[in-house]
Short mmCIF file of N, CA and C in Angstrom, two decimals:
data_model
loop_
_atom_site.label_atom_id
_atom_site.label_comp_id
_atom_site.label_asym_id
_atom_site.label_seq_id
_atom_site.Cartn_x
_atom_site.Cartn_y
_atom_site.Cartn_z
N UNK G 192 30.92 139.50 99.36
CA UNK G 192 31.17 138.97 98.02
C UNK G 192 30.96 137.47 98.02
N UNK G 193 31.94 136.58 98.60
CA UNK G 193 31.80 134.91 99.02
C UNK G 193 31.62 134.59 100.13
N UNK G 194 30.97 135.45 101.45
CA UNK G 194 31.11 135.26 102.21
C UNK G 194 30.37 133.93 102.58
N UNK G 195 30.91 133.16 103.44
CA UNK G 195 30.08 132.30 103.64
C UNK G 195 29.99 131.01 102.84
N UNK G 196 30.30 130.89 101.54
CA UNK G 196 30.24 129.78 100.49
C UNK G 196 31.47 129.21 100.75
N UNK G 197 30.77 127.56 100.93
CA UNK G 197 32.39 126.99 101.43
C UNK G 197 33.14 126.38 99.98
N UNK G 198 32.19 126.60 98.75
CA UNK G 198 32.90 125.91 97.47
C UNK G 198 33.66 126.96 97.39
N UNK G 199 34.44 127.89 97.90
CA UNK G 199 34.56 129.32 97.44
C UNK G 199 36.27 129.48 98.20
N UNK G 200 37.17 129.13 97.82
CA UNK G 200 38.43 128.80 98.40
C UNK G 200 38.81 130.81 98.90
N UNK G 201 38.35 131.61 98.17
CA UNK G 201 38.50 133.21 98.21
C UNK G 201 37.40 134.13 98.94
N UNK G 202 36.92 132.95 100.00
CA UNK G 202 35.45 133.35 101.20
C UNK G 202 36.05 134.40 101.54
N UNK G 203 34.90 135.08 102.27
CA UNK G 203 35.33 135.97 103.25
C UNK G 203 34.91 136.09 104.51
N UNK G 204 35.16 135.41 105.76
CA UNK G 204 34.50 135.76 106.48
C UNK G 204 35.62 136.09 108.22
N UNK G 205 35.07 135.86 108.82
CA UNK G 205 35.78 135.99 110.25
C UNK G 205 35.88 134.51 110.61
N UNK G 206 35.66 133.68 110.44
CA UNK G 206 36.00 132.36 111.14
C UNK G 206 37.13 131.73 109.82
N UNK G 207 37.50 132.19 109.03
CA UNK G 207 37.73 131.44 107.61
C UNK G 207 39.51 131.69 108.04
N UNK G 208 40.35 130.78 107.95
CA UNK G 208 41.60 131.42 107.80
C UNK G 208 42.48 131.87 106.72
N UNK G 209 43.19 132.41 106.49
CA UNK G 209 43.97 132.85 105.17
C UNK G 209 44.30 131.61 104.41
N UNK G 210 44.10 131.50 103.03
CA UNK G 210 44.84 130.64 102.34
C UNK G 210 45.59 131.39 101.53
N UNK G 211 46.64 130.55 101.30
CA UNK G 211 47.77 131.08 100.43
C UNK G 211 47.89 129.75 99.60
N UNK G 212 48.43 130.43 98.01
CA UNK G 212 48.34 129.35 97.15
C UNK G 212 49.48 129.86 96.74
N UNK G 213 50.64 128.95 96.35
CA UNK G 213 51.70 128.65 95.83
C UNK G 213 51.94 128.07 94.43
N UNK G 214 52.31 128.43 93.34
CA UNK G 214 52.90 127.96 92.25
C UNK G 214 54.59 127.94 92.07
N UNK G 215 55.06 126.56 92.14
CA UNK G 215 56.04 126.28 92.01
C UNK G 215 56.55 126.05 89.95
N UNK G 216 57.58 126.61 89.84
CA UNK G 216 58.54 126.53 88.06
C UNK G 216 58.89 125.10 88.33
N UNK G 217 58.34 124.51 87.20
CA UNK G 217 59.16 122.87 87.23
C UNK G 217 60.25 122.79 87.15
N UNK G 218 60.95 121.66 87.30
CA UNK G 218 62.20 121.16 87.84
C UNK G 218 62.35 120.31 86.71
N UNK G 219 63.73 120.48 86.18
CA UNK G 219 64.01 118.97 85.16
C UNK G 219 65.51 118.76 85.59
N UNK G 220 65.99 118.26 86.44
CA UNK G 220 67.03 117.68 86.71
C UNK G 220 67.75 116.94 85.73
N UNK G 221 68.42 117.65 84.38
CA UNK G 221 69.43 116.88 83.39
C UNK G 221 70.74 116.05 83.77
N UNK G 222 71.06 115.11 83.04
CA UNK G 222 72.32 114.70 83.80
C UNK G 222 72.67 113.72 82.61
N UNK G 223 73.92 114.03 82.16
CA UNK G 223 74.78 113.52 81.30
C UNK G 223 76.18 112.56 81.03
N UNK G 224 76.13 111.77 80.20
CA UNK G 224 77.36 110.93 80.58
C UNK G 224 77.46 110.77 79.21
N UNK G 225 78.86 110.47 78.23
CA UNK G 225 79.56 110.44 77.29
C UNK G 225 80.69 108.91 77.62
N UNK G 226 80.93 108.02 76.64
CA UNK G 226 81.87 107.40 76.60
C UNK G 226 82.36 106.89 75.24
N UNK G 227 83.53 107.00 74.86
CA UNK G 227 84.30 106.73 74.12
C UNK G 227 85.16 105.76 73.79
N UNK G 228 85.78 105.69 72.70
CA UNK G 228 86.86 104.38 72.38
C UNK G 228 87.79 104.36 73.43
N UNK G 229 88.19 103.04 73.96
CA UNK G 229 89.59 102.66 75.22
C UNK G 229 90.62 103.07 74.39
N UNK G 230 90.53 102.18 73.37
CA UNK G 230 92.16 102.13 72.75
C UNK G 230 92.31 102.94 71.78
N UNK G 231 93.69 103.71 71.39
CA UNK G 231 94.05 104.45 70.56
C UNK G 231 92.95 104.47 68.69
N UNK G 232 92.97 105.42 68.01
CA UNK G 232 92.08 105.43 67.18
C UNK G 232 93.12 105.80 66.14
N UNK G 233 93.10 105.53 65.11
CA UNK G 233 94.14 105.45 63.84
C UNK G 233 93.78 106.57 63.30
N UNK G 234 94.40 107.42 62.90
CA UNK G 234 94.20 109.03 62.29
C UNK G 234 93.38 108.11 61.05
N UNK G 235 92.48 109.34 60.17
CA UNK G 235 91.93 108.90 59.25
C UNK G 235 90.45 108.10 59.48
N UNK G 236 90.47 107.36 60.40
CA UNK G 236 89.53 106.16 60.51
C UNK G 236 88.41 106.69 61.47
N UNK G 237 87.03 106.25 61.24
CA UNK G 237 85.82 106.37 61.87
C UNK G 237 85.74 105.54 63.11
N UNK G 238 85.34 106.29 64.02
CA UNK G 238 85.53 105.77 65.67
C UNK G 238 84.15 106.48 66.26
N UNK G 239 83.67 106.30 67.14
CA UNK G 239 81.81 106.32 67.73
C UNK G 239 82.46 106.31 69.20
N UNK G 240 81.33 107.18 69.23
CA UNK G 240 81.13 107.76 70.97
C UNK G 240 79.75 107.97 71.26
N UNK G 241 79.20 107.72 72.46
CA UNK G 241 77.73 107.62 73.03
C UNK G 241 77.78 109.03 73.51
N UNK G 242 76.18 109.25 73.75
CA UNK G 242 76.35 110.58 74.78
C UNK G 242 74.62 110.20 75.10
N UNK G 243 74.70 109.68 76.44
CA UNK G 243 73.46 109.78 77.52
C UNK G 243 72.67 110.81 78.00
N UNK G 244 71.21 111.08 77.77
CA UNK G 244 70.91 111.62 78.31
C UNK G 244 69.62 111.68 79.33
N UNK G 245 69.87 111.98 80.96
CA UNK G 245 69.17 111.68 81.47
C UNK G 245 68.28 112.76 82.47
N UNK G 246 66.83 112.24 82.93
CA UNK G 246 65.84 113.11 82.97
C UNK G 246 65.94 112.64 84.20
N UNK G 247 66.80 113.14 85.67
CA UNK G 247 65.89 112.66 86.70
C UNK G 247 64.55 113.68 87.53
N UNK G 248 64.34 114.35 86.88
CA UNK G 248 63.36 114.98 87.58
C UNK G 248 63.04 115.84 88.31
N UNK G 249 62.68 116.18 89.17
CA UNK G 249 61.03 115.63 89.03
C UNK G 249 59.87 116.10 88.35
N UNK G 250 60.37 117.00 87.34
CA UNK G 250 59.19 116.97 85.97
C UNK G 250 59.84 117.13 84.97
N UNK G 251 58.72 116.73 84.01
CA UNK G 251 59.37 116.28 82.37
C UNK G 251 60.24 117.92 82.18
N UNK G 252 61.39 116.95 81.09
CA UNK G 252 61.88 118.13 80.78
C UNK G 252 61.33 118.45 79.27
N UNK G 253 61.19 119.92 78.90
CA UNK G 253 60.81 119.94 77.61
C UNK G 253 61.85 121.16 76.59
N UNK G 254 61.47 120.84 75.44
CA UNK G 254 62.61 121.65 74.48
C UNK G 254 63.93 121.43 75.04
N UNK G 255 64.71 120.40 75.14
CA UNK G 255 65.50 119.51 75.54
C UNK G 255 66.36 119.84 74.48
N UNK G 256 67.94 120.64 74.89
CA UNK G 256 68.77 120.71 73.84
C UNK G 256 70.21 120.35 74.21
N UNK G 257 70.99 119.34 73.25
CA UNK G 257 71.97 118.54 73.20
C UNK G 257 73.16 119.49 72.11
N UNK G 258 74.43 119.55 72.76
CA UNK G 258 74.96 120.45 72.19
C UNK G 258 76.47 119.93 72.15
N UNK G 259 76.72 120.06 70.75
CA UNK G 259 78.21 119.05 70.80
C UNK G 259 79.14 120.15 69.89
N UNK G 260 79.78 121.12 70.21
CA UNK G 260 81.00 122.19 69.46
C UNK G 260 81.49 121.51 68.58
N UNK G 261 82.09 121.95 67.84
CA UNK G 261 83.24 121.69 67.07
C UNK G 261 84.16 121.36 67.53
N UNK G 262 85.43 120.48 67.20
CA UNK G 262 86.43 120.24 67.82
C UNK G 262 88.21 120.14 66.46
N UNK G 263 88.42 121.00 67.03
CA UNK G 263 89.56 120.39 66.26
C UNK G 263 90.10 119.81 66.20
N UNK G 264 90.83 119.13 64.97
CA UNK G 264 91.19 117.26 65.15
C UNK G 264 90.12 116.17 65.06
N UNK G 265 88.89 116.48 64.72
CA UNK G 265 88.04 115.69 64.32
C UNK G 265 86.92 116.10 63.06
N UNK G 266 86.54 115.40 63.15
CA UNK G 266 85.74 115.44 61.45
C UNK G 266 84.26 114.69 61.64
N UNK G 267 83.02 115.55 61.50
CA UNK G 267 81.93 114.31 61.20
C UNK G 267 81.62 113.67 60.86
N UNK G 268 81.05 112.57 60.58
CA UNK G 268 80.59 111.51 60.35
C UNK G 268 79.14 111.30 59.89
N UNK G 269 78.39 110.89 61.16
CA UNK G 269 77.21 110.38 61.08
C UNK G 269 76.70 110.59 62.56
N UNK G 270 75.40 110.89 62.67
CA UNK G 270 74.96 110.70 64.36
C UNK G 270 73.24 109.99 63.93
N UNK G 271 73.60 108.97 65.03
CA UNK G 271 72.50 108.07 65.17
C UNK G 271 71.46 108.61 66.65
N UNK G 272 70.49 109.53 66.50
CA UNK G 272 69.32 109.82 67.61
C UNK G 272 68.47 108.98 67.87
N UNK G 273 67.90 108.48 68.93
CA UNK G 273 66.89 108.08 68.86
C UNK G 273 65.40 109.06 68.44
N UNK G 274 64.42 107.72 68.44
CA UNK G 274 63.17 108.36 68.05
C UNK G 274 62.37 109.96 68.80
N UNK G 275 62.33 110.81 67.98
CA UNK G 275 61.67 112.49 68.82
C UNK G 275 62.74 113.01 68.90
N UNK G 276 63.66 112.93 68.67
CA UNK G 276 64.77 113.88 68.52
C UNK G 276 65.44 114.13 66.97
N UNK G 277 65.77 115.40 67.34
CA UNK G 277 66.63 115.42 65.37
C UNK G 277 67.50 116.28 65.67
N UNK G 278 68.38 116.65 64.81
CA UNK G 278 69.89 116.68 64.78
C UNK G 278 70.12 117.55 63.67
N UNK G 279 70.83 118.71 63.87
CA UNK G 279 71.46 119.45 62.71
C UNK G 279 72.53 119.20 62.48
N UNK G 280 73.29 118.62 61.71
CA UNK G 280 75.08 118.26 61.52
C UNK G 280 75.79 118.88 60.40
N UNK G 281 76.95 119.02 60.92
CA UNK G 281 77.68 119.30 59.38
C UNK G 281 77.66 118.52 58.31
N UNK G 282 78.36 118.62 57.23
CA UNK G 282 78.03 117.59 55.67
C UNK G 282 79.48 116.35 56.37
N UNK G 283 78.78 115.36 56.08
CA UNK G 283 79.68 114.49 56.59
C UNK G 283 81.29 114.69 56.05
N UNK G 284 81.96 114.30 56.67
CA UNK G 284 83.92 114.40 56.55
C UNK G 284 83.88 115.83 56.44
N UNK G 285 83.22 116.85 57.19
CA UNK G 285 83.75 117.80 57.58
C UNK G 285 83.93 118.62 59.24
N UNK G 286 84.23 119.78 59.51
CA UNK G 286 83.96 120.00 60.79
C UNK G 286 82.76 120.62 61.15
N UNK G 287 82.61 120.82 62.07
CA UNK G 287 81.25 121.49 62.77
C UNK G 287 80.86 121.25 64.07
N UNK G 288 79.55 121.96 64.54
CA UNK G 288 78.91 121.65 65.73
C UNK G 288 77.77 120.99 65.05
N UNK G 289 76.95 120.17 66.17
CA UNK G 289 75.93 119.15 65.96
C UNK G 289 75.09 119.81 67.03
N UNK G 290 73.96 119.81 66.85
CA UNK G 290 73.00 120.18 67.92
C UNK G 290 71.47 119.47 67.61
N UNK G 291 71.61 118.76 68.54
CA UNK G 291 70.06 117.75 68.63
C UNK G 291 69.41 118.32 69.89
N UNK G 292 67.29 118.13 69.42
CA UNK G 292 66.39 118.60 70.22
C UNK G 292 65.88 117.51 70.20
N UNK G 293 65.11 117.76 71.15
CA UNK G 293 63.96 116.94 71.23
C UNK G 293 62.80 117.80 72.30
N UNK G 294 61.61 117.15 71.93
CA UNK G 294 60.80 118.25 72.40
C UNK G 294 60.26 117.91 73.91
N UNK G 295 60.51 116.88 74.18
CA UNK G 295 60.58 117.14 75.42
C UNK G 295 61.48 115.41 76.09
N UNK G 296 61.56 115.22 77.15
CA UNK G 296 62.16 113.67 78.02
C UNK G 296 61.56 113.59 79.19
N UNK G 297 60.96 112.42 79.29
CA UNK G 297 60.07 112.25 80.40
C UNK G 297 60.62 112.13 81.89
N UNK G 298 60.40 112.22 83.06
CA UNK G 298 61.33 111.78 84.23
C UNK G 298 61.16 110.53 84.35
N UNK G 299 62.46 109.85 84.38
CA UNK G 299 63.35 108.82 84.06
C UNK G 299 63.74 108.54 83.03
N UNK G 300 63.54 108.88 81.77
CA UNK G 300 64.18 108.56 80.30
C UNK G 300 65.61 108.66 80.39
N UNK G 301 65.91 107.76 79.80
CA UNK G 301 67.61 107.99 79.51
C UNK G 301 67.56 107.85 77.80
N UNK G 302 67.96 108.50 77.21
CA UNK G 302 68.45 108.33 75.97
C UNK G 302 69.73 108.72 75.53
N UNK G 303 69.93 108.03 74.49
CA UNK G 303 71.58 107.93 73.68
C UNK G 303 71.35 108.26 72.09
N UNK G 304 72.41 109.04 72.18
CA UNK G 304 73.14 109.66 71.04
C UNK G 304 74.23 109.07 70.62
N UNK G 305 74.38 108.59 69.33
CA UNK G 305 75.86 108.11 68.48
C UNK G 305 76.30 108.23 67.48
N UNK G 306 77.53 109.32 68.08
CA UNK G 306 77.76 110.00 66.74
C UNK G 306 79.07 109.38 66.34
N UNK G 307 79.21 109.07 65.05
CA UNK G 307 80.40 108.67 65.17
C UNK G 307 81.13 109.77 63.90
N UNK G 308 82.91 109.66 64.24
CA UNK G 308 83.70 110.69 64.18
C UNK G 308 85.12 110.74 63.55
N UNK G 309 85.43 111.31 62.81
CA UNK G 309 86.67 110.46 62.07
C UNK G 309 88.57 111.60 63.12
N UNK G 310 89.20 110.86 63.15
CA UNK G 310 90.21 111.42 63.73
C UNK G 310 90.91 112.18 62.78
N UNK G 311 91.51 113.55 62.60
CA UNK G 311 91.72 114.14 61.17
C UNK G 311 93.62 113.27 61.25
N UNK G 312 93.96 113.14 59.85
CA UNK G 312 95.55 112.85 59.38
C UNK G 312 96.46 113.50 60.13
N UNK G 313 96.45 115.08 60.52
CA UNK G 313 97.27 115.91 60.86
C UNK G 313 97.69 115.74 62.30
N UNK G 314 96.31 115.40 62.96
CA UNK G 314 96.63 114.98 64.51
C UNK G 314 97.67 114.10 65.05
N UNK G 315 98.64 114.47 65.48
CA UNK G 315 99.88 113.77 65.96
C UNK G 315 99.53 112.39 66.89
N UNK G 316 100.71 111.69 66.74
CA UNK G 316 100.90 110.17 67.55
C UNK G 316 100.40 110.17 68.70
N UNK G 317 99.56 110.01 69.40
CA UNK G 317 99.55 110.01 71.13
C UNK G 317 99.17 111.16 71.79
N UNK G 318 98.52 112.15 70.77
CA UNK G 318 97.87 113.58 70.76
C UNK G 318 96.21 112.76 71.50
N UNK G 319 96.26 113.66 72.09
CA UNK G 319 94.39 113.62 72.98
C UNK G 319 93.94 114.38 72.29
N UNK G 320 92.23 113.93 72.07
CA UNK G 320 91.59 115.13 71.48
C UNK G 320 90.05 115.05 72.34
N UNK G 321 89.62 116.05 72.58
CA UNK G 321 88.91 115.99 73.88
C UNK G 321 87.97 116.86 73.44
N UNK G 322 86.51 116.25 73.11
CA UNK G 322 85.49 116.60 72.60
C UNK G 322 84.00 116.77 73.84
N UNK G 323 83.56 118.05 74.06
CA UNK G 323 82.76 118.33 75.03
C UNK G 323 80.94 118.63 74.70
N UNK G 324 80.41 118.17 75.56
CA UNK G 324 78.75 117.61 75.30
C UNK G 324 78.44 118.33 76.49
N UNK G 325 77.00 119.07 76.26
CA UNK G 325 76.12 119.79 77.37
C UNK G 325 74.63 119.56 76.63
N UNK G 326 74.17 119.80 77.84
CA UNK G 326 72.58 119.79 77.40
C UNK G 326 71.92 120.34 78.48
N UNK G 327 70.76 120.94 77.58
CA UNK G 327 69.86 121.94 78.34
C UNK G 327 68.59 121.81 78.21
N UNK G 328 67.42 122.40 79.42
CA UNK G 328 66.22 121.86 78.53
C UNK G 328 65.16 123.38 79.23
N UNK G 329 64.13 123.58 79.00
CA UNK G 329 63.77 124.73 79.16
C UNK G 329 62.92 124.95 80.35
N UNK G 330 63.45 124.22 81.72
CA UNK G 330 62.83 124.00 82.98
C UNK G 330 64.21 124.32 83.46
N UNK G 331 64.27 124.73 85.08
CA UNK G 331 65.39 125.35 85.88
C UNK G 331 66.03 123.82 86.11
N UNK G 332 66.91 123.65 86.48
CA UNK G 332 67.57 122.22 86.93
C UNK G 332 68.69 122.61 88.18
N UNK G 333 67.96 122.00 89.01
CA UNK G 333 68.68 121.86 90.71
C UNK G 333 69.70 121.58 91.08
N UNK G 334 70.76 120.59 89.68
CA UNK G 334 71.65 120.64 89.88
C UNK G 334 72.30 120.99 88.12
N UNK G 335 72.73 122.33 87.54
CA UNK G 335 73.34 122.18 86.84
C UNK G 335 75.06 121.42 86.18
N UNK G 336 75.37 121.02 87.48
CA UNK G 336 76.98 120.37 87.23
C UNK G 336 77.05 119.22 86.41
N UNK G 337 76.17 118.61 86.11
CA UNK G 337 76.22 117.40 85.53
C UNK G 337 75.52 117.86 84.31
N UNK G 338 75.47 118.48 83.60
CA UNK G 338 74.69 118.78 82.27
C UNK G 338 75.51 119.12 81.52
N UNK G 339 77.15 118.98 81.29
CA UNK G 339 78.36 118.89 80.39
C UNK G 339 79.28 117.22 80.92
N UNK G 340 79.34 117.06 79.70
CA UNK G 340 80.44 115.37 79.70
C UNK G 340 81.66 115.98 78.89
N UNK G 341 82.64 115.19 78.98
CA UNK G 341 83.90 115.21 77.73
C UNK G 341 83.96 113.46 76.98
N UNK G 342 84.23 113.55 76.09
CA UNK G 342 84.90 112.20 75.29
C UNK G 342 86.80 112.60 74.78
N UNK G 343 87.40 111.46 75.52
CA UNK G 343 88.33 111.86 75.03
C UNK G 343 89.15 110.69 74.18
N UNK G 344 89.44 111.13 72.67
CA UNK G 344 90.10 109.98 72.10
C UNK G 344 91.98 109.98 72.00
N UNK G 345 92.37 108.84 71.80
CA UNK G 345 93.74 109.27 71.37
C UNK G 345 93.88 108.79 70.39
N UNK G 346 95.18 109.48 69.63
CA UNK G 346 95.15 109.24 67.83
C UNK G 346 96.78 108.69 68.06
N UNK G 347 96.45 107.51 67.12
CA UNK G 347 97.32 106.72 66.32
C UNK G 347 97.69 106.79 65.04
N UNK G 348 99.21 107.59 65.01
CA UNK G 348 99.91 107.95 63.68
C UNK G 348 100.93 108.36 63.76
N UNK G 349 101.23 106.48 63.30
CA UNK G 349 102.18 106.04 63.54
C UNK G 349 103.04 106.68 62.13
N UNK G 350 104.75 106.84 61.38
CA UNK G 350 104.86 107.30 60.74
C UNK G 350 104.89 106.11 59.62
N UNK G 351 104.75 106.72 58.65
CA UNK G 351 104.35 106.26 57.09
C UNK G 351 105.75 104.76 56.96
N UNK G 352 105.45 103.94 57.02
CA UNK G 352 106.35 102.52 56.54
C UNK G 352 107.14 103.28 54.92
#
C-alpha cells in the first residue's frame, strides 16, 4: 500500500518501526478567588464584591461559566463584567442567581466580576451571610478544588433610635 514512501507516516515495511499517535483532551486549569467588604455592611445598603477569574492552563479555556446562587439575606443589584462576557441577573432589588459566560479565557487571563449587592432589613445584627461562586469551563481541569470561592459579609442592624 505505502510501502516504502517516507512522506507516508502509515508505511509499511520491515525496517519501519511502529508509530503511535496520541491525542491528548485539553486542559483548562480554572481557579477562583472572591473578596468582599472588611467591615460590617448596614442592612438595607449596597455593598460590592469581586470575583476573579483565572485561566492557568495549559489551554484556553472555552464556554467558560461563572455561577453565583441565590443567597438568602441578600438582594441584587448590579454586576459589572468585563468585555466577552455577559450575565443573566435578576431585576435589580430582588433575589436570584446570576450566571455569566464567556466564550472562551485565554491561558493566563485573569478577569473580574462586580457585582454589587444590597444586605436585606430582616438580616439580624452581626448575622454572616455567606455567598458562594464556582466556575466551569468546557475543557477537563487538573485541579478542580479551586473552581468555588465564598464572600462573606456581616450585617449591621443596629436597633431603630
Amino acid at each position: 500500500l505505502f510501502a516504502g514512501d517516507v512522506t507516508r507516516p502509515e508505511r509499511n515495511s520491515d525496517h519501519d518501526m511502529p508509530v503511535a499517535y496520541f491525542t491528548f483532551p485539553p486542559l483548562a486549569n480554572l481557579s477562583m478567588a472572591a473578596a468582599g467588604p472588611v467591615m460590617p455592611v448596614t442592612t438595607g445598603t449596597a455593598f460590592t464584591y469581586s470575583v476573579s477569574v483565572a485561566n492557568n492552563g495549559p489551554d484556553a479555556a472555552t464556554n467558560v461559566a461563572l455561577s453565583i446562587p441565590a443567597q438568602p439575606g441578600l438582594r441584587f443589584s448590579v454586576v459589572t463584567a468585563p468585555a466577552g462576557w455577559t450575565c443573566a441577573t435578576p431585576a435589580p432589588g430582588t433575589t436570584g442567581a446570576i450566571a455569566c459566560t464567556a466564550s472562551s479565557l485565554a491561558v493566563g487571563a485573569v478577569e473580574a466580576i462586580v457585582v454589587t449587592a444590597i444586605v436585606d432589613c430582616g438580616v439580624g445584627d452581626g448575622a454572616v451571610v455567606t455567598q458562594g461562586v464556582s466556575v466551569m469551563a468546557g475543557e477537563s481541569d487538573p485541579e478542580p478544588g479551586d473552581n468555588s470561592a465564598l464572600v462573606s459579609v456581616t450585617a449591621a442592624n443596629p436597633p431603630p433610635a
